[in-house]
Amino acid sequence: MSVALAAGTAGASQLRYAEDQTPAIVNPLFTSSMTETRVAELLFQSLYTDDHTLAAVPQLAESGELSADRQHMTVRLREDITWQDGSPFTARDVVLTVKAMKDPATASTEAARVSFIADLRESGTSAVEFDFVRPELRPEDKLTFKILPAAAVQTLPVKRTSPFRLNPIGTGPWSLSKFNDDNSISFAANPGYKGVDGKDDVGISQIVLKEVADKNYQAKLLLYESVDALVRVLPRDLAMLQSNRKVELYPYQTNSWWYGGFNLQRAPFDDPKVRQAVSQMLDVPDMLAPIGTGELITGPYVPSSPYYNHATKPWPHDAAGASTLLNAAGYQRGSDGWYKAGKKLSITVSAHRSLESAQEVTINLQSQLQAQGVEVAINFLDDPQWRQQVWRDRNFDFVLSQWTFDRNEDIREQFYSTGSRNLTGLKDAELDKLFDTARSTADPVVRKATFRQVHQRVHDDMPMVFLWTLDSYAALSTRVKNVTVHPFAFFTWANEWQMQ
Amino acid sequence: MGERVADAVSTAAERTATRRASWLTPVAGGALAWVGAVLLVQVLVALAPGDAVDTLPDPALRAQLALDWGLGRPVWERILTGTVHGITGAWGSSWTVQPGADVAGMVGAAVVKSAPVLLGAWTLAVVVGLVARGRTALQAATAASALPVLLLTLGLTQGTNAAVWYGMQRGWWPRPSFFALPTEPGWVRDAVVIAALGIGSGALGEVAARFAAADAALSEAGFVLAARARSGSDPAHTSSAVRQLLWRHRVVPLLEASHAVFSPLVGGLVIVERLCARPGAGDLLWRAVAVRDVPVATGVVVALAGCTAAISVAVELARRAWDPRLRHPA
Amino acid sequence: MNPLSLHPLGTDAVGRDVALRLIAAAKPLLLGGGIAIAVAFTTGVSLGAVAGARGGRIGQAIRAAATSVAAIPAIPLVLVLGLEIGQGAAPLGLAWGLACAPGVGMAIFHRVDALRREDRLLALVAHGVPTWRAVAVHLVWNNARDVLRMQAARVLAGFLAMESALSYLGSAGVAEPEASWGNMLAMAMRSGDGAGAASLPVIAPVVAIVGVSALLWRAAQGPAVRAVPGLHERRAPQELHDGDLAATNIEVRNAVRTADGRRLAHLDALHAHPGEVVALIGPSGAGKSLILRAIAGIVPAALTASGRITRPRLAWVAQDARASLDPLRTVRAQADAGPEALKLSGFPAARLDAFPHALSGGEAQRAALLVAVAPRGAPPPALLLADEPTTGLDPRARRSLTRALRALTRSEAGPAVLFVTHDQRLLPGFADRIVPVGSSETPPGAPAPLAPSPRAPSPLDLTSTTPLLAASGLCVWPGLTRSPRRTGRGAPLLRGIDLHVHAGETVCLVGESGSGKTSLLRALNGLCASNGTLTLLGADPRGEPSRRTQMLWQDPGTSLDPTLPLHRLLAISERLGRERDTVGRTVDEALRKVDLVHRAKALASELSGGEQRRASLAQIWLTGARVVLADEPTAGLDAARAAEALTLLRAIVGAEGGILVASHDLTQVLPLCHRVYVLHEGACVDAFAPSDAADAARHPFTRDLLDAG
């Protein structure tokens, strides 16, 4: 084992970063929030990871050959990698991890990431043979799920209550050293860490996750140098932090967009005309202004994405047009609102309580719609209510939220008629056909054109009002050097960071 | 006037029986109060409409817990088993805060973490209440406890930070170790929590008012007038004897006041620990309620009720030790 | 456009007017707070009142339940309940109300229990007011309204503090978009324009919370907090010596209420030498006690005393002897009990290790004397001040006390004794000098008014009429009960009582204190458990208490609700009377009968002692009672006032009514009644007419009572 600690990290350097809430479970199988994704990035590795140009490079894998029909792949693993408890990393760890993620009883939240794998098996101790469900263009981009040690995943179903959550063992640059008693977590550098292409030393010897529930307060703590990094900066603090020479802002979670999702399963938004009317009533720039800056979007991609269809025209903000659409849908304008067969048009808008700025946007949306006769009730839901009402029972009319994607930008699960994350309930056979052709073709040019048609079609079906992609930033103290922030997982290249 | 004489003549045996009873009754009373509290919590949780289990994300966990907690069984049976579990300390395991962790262990550790702050605030309220003699001091104490705990905590934390930061910018002093409340643990943060809890929860005002009422009654008591008459007329018998007599008689209202203010203190604990990001029973309760972890939430409430009942027993025993009228009822 | 014109307090992050939202935020406070008060009061007040009124086991059961609810801290309970019934002002108010119910309940319990112990409830029930009305209207609404106000303010203040904090924290209180000062503050802090704490949207909710909270806390304070007596006031050093007391021009003024300070008591000159017994005598209410306290230098906090007083080392004994003893220490710990002091005070050495509350009445008297004469850690006093030491004692105890004081002053280096009394019979052979204290109106030094010779009632021819009240073979158990017919528990207090009262007759019941006089009176009115035959106006009163009898209480204020003006108070009795078809007895005529027309508007608590006595007689007259049972109506009155009270009572009851008077002082009531029954050690040992009082056949105890007078 080569000497891990390079000269650079002589003194014990500590990076403290603030999160809204300490994660309930440190087990990548059950990751359900961005906080847990970032912690998993510190502790675990995957077969392939992103380099600075967001291209897939091997991490735990040594090399991989794809079969001619692109439906089978053999990945040879690196032999010099050990788990933080000293045991060697072998093919068995990979096989058992994927099997645990696919096990229905475990109900892992990451199951969708391995749905493209039909079967896999060890071949020797340092090679794994994958069989894919259908031919894959670039499987390396998809083999980015975190690998757990065999001991943690061998008995199925894996329970959330398993003791692994208190003592997670990974191969990543840091290991979980202690759950401190003030609800913070300390991570210590992993001496046996093997990085990508020989970068094995870990710049920062200790990282501490501090819980600062009061969002109003995180920016101030950065100024006071009580924390060294904020994952997401509130728009109101951007101006203050930019002008401060001790703080540096880095774009983060760029691959995310805000939307207002209709519930197509029940009135009144089962009627497309009503959906279009509501969308034309909304003045989107006026809703964006109080919460920060960003770019308006017309479809389910960020403008910087290759799949974004710049030809799609946004729906006009046209009150008169909205009225005619509502009349066409059978609504008459009464003195205090719109009525159809005696029933007043009134909708509930649901939003997640802990999503920054969601409250401001929802209240703005309410006042805009109420000014035009649509009665709006607001329902801010905390996490358990959000999962139950929105995801399981689909008990909502209109939902305001934000989607964040890793670099695959795979929106199939959101809009395919049987997609696991299709909360709007969109059923469009033509759109499904487009998704299938995009997935089956190997030619990147055809794939880009197909996804642009998906953009246009989703825009026309209007299951959602596509709002904007918010300029969102992370803020780090200038004492942290050599910083590059991964747009989704934040800590992917944290091992290169140095503390002054 | 009228019959005030003790009619019954108590024999020696009877007197020892009453003395033993006078120790047992408060302990039995405290235990009964706690059992009643556990039963009441179970009744309220069981009867309130809606069930926390069905907001849990994990279907497997939901099914398993429905089985564990017998959510299908009739209400009274759930209440009964819940109460028995509550009393025997078998509080089950946490659903979502730390899935699988033993609730009794978690709650025990949390209560131990909160204990110093709770006792600190309690002592602050009682000591300042004692010292706040005289009209102006009393009015100030009552006015201070009119400040709700929210504003007191925010003012103390953010005010201290702004002042320290102002000084640091001007180089008046180096960066103190406690700086940037409330994220830095330490005695300064605990002091802020104690001040906010002791004053904000209204405990100080309550204690000061009770002492004023007790002093008013004491000043007209016969034996006090007799002692003051005796000391007024004889320099050797200085007024320190009167002061000693008064302080001996202030112990009783002190004990009653300290018992009465303990419950609002425990109540305020949740808010202050949350605002000051200080781990403890209140913070654990908040976390459990946020993720709908019913066993942990009820566990914390039952534990806090246990502490309150224990304090009331301790205070009652102290009162009986101090006041012979309670020790040997006529 | 100047933002201030449209929005005086500016707008919040989302453009809503801050001033409007500030007012809208009052809605959850009033809604939630209102529900909290409603819940806390319906459960707390009703259970507290029942526990207070019933006392006994039911009271203990309710209080035990209250301690269970109180054991659960309020805010955690609110959070757990919010888990189930959802968030928002209404469920928060419901949960907070439940959490505050024990506090409200206990406060009401203490007030109602205190009123019950003063027999206020019993007086109302005996007068005929239905129990629920007596408790709900008179005890709770009239006499505990300040407690209700304070508790309501306390519940609201607590709710505001909790709701604003939970709304600020976000997940449990009042959530956006509903307005609450808590979530307004949270949004302002979160999205202020970087000005942080200085911006208007932050200051407005803070000022609102502090303002309302201060107002509520002010309302939640009791009166005790405002008027704080100075227990530790500094007193100018006195030049002290062992010799005489010399005091001139002593005045006690009431400096608090009126600027010039109404003079309450005045005495020109007073001196006392060691070994001398000086008596301060004057009518009740002449300020004798105030003079004594001025001399001792312990005037009540609200009054001021003036005058040149040189006082020797002195000791002061209160009227209620037991109150002069420190309840927390044994007698031995308070007194330097040498054999000589024990003999002088007459306190039994065996009881030295007892606590004051365990002493009997007589023992307490002697213990007070012992502690005064030989205080622990201090030299014996040169002057002993005693405030009405003999009041409330029966004749034998009174005689032995005066003999002990006499022996004390006669002992070598014995102190002087200065005592206050209204009882002239005490003075011959006991007091060396008498100093009259005139009431503030009559000039001091005027001769004490001689007691008018009481006019003996005209003899009655009783052979023909049937008695109004007749009891034979009556056994009485102490303690009030709902079902008097059942025999009580344990040994009866009185056995085999035979007595009867005829129309127009005034009968006296005499016995030592503790002999069961009061229990017998209550048994005759059907309030105490008793068996044996008992007829009242031809019926047995132990079923439903018959309204034809009324009780006259020793403290006349007991039957008067202090919060009501006199005419409304008497209207209640008038209505009770009308239920029993009394013809033509109206409030105005009652007032004229007892000469209180000029005081009709005054509150019952503002009446003087004598006026209260006459008001209670008016109550009795309005109900048309045929039999009046009076408990110690002459206690604390000098001979003239006692005679006047009984003649007025006879005028009220009229010729066809019967009066039964209980008293401990035979010599005082003997000349005022037709017949006397003597109670001693649980039996009626003697019954005789005043004319043959001196007859040899009297029971030795009766004879003892007669010559102790």
PDB file of N, CA, C and O in Angstrom, chain C residues 635-659:
ATOM      1  N   ALA C 635     -70.123  36.803  70.981  1.00  0.00           N
ATOM      2  CA  ALA C 635     -68.671  36.674  71.219  1.00  0.00           C
ATOM      3  C   ALA C 635     -67.992  37.975  70.809  1.00  0.00           C
ATOM      4  O   ALA C 635     -68.339  38.579  69.793  1.00  0.00           O
ATOM      5  N   GLY C 636     -67.044  38.427  71.615  1.00  0.00           N
ATOM      6  CA  GLY C 636     -66.257  39.609  71.259  1.00  0.00           C
ATOM      7  C   GLY C 636     -67.004  40.918  71.484  1.00  0.00           C
ATOM      8  O   GLY C 636     -66.498  41.981  71.157  1.00  0.00           O
ATOM      9  N   LEU C 637     -68.226  40.812  72.033  1.00  0.00           N
ATOM     10  CA  LEU C 637     -68.985  42.066  72.264  1.00  0.00           C
ATOM     11  C   LEU C 637     -68.969  42.360  73.761  1.00  0.00           C
ATOM     12  O   LEU C 637     -69.032  41.455  74.589  1.00  0.00           O
ATOM     13  N   ASP C 638     -68.952  43.649  74.085  1.00  0.00           N
ATOM     14  CA  ASP C 638     -69.095  43.955  75.516  1.00  0.00           C
ATOM     15  C   ASP C 638     -70.567  43.813  75.901  1.00  0.00           C
ATOM     16  O   ASP C 638     -71.431  43.622  75.042  1.00  0.00           O
ATOM     17  N   ALA C 639     -70.836  43.889  77.166  1.00  0.00           N
ATOM     18  CA  ALA C 639     -72.179  43.552  77.707  1.00  0.00           C
ATOM     19  C   ALA C 639     -73.261  44.371  76.995  1.00  0.00           C
ATOM     20  O   ALA C 639     -74.268  43.823  76.516  1.00  0.00           O
ATOM     21  N   ALA C 640     -73.017  45.668  76.794  1.00  0.00           N
ATOM     22  CA  ALA C 640     -74.070  46.537  76.192  1.00  0.00           C
ATOM     23  C   ALA C 640     -74.364  46.068  74.769  1.00  0.00           C
ATOM     24  O   ALA C 640     -75.523  45.814  74.387  1.00  0.00           O
ATOM     25  N   ARG C 641     -73.310  45.873  74.008  1.00  0.00           N
ATOM     26  CA  ARG C 641     -73.532  45.487  72.591  1.00  0.00           C
ATOM     27  C   ARG C 641     -74.230  44.128  72.534  1.00  0.00           C
ATOM     28  O   ARG C 641     -75.081  43.879  71.685  1.00  0.00           O
ATOM     29  N   ALA C 642     -73.875  43.204  73.473  1.00  0.00           N
ATOM     30  CA  ALA C 642     -74.476  41.850  73.442  1.00  0.00           C
ATOM     31  C   ALA C 642     -75.988  41.981  73.676  1.00  0.00           C
ATOM     32  O   ALA C 642     -76.805  41.409  72.932  1.00  0.00           O
ATOM     33  N   ALA C 643     -76.339  42.762  74.644  1.00  0.00           N
ATOM     34  CA  ALA C 643     -77.783  42.905  74.955  1.00  0.00           C
ATOM     35  C   ALA C 643     -78.505  43.495  73.749  1.00  0.00           C
ATOM     36  O   ALA C 643     -79.552  42.996  73.292  1.00  0.00           O
ATOM     37  N   GLU C 644     -77.863  44.514  73.192  1.00  0.00           N
ATOM     38  CA  GLU C 644     -78.498  45.194  72.046  1.00  0.00           C
ATOM     39  C   GLU C 644     -78.703  44.192  70.913  1.00  0.00           C
ATOM     40  O   GLU C 644     -79.750  44.149  70.260  1.00  0.00           O
ATOM     41  N   ALA C 645     -77.699  43.284  70.672  1.00  0.00           N
ATOM     42  CA  ALA C 645     -77.786  42.321  69.554  1.00  0.00           C
ATOM     43  C   ALA C 645     -78.958  41.386  69.773  1.00  0.00           C
ATOM     44  O   ALA C 645     -79.780  41.159  68.861  1.00  0.00           O
ATOM     45  N   LEU C 646     -79.064  40.866  71.007  1.00  0.00           N
ATOM     46  CA  LEU C 646     -80.134  39.872  71.218  1.00  0.00           C
ATOM     47  C   LEU C 646     -81.517  40.514  71.168  1.00  0.00           C
ATOM     48  O   LEU C 646     -82.465  39.933  70.601  1.00  0.00           O
ATOM     49  N   THR C 647     -81.646  41.755  71.697  1.00  0.00           N
ATOM     50  CA  THR C 647     -82.998  42.375  71.641  1.00  0.00           C
ATOM     51  C   THR C 647     -83.382  42.620  70.184  1.00  0.00           C
ATOM     52  O   THR C 647     -84.507  42.349  69.759  1.00  0.00           O
ATOM     53  N   LEU C 648     -82.380  43.027  69.359  1.00  0.00           N
ATOM     54  CA  LEU C 648     -82.727  43.254  67.929  1.00  0.00           C
ATOM     55  C   LEU C 648     -83.135  41.925  67.296  1.00  0.00           C
ATOM     56  O   LEU C 648     -84.085  41.849  66.506  1.00  0.00           O
ATOM     57  N   LEU C 649     -82.414  40.819  67.664  1.00  0.00           N
ATOM     58  CA  LEU C 649     -82.749  39.508  67.094  1.00  0.00           C
ATOM     59  C   LEU C 649     -84.181  39.126  67.463  1.00  0.00           C
ATOM     60  O   LEU C 649     -84.970  38.679  66.626  1.00  0.00           O
ATOM     61  N   ARG C 650     -84.536  39.399  68.732  1.00  0.00           N
ATOM     62  CA  ARG C 650     -85.903  39.052  69.164  1.00  0.00           C
ATOM     63  C   ARG C 650     -86.912  39.889  68.364  1.00  0.00           C
ATOM     64  O   ARG C 650     -87.920  39.374  67.865  1.00  0.00           O
ATOM     65  N   ALA C 651     -86.545  41.145  68.111  1.00  0.00           N
ATOM     66  CA  ALA C 651     -87.511  41.993  67.371  1.00  0.00           C
ATOM     67  C   ALA C 651     -87.691  41.420  65.967  1.00  0.00           C
ATOM     68  O   ALA C 651     -88.802  41.365  65.425  1.00  0.00           O
ATOM     69  N   ILE C 652     -86.627  40.924  65.392  1.00  0.00           N
ATOM     70  CA  ILE C 652     -86.697  40.398  64.014  1.00  0.00           C
ATOM     71  C   ILE C 652     -87.553  39.127  64.003  1.00  0.00           C
ATOM     72  O   ILE C 652     -88.435  38.942  63.172  1.00  0.00           O
ATOM     73  N   VAL C 653     -87.311  38.247  64.959  1.00  0.00           N
ATOM     74  CA  VAL C 653     -88.002  36.942  64.940  1.00  0.00           C
ATOM     75  C   VAL C 653     -89.459  37.115  65.335  1.00  0.00           C
ATOM     76  O   VAL C 653     -90.332  36.394  64.882  1.00  0.00           O
ATOM     77  N   GLY C 654     -89.697  38.123  66.163  1.00  0.00           N
ATOM     78  CA  GLY C 654     -91.095  38.366  66.541  1.00  0.00           C
ATOM     79  C   GLY C 654     -91.529  37.425  67.656  1.00  0.00           C
ATOM     80  O   GLY C 654     -90.794  36.520  68.075  1.00  0.00           O
ATOM     81  N   ALA C 655     -92.745  37.659  68.115  1.00  0.00           N
ATOM     82  CA  ALA C 655     -93.220  36.918  69.313  1.00  0.00           C
ATOM     83  C   ALA C 655     -93.410  35.449  68.974  1.00  0.00           C
ATOM     84  O   ALA C 655     -93.188  34.569  69.811  1.00  0.00           O
ATOM     85  N   GLU C 656     -93.777  35.127  67.730  1.00  0.00           N
ATOM     86  CA  GLU C 656     -94.153  33.707  67.497  1.00  0.00           C
ATOM     87  C   GLU C 656     -92.940  32.883  67.068  1.00  0.00           C
ATOM     88  O   GLU C 656     -93.023  31.713  66.748  1.00  0.00           O
ATOM     89  N   GLY C 657     -91.689  33.491  67.071  1.00  0.00           N
ATOM     90  CA  GLY C 657     -90.494  32.737  66.663  1.00  0.00           C
ATOM     91  C   GLY C 657     -89.702  32.265  67.868  1.00  0.00           C
ATOM     92  O   GLY C 657     -89.836  32.816  68.964  1.00  0.00           O
ATOM     93  N   GLY C 658     -88.855  31.262  67.669  1.00  0.00           N
ATOM     94  CA  GLY C 658     -88.009  30.756  68.755  1.00  0.00           C
ATOM     95  C   GLY C 658     -86.553  31.047  68.445  1.00  0.00           C
ATOM     96  O   GLY C 658     -86.147  31.105  67.286  1.00  0.00           O
ATOM     97  N   ILE C 659     -85.745  31.302  69.511  1.00  0.00           N
ATOM     98  CA  ILE C 659     -84.316  31.600  69.323  1.00  0.00           C
ATOM     99  C   ILE C 659     -83.500  30.618  70.157  1.00  0.00           C
ATOM    100  O   ILE C 659     -83.804  30.415  71.332  1.00  0.00           O
TER     101      ILE C 659
END
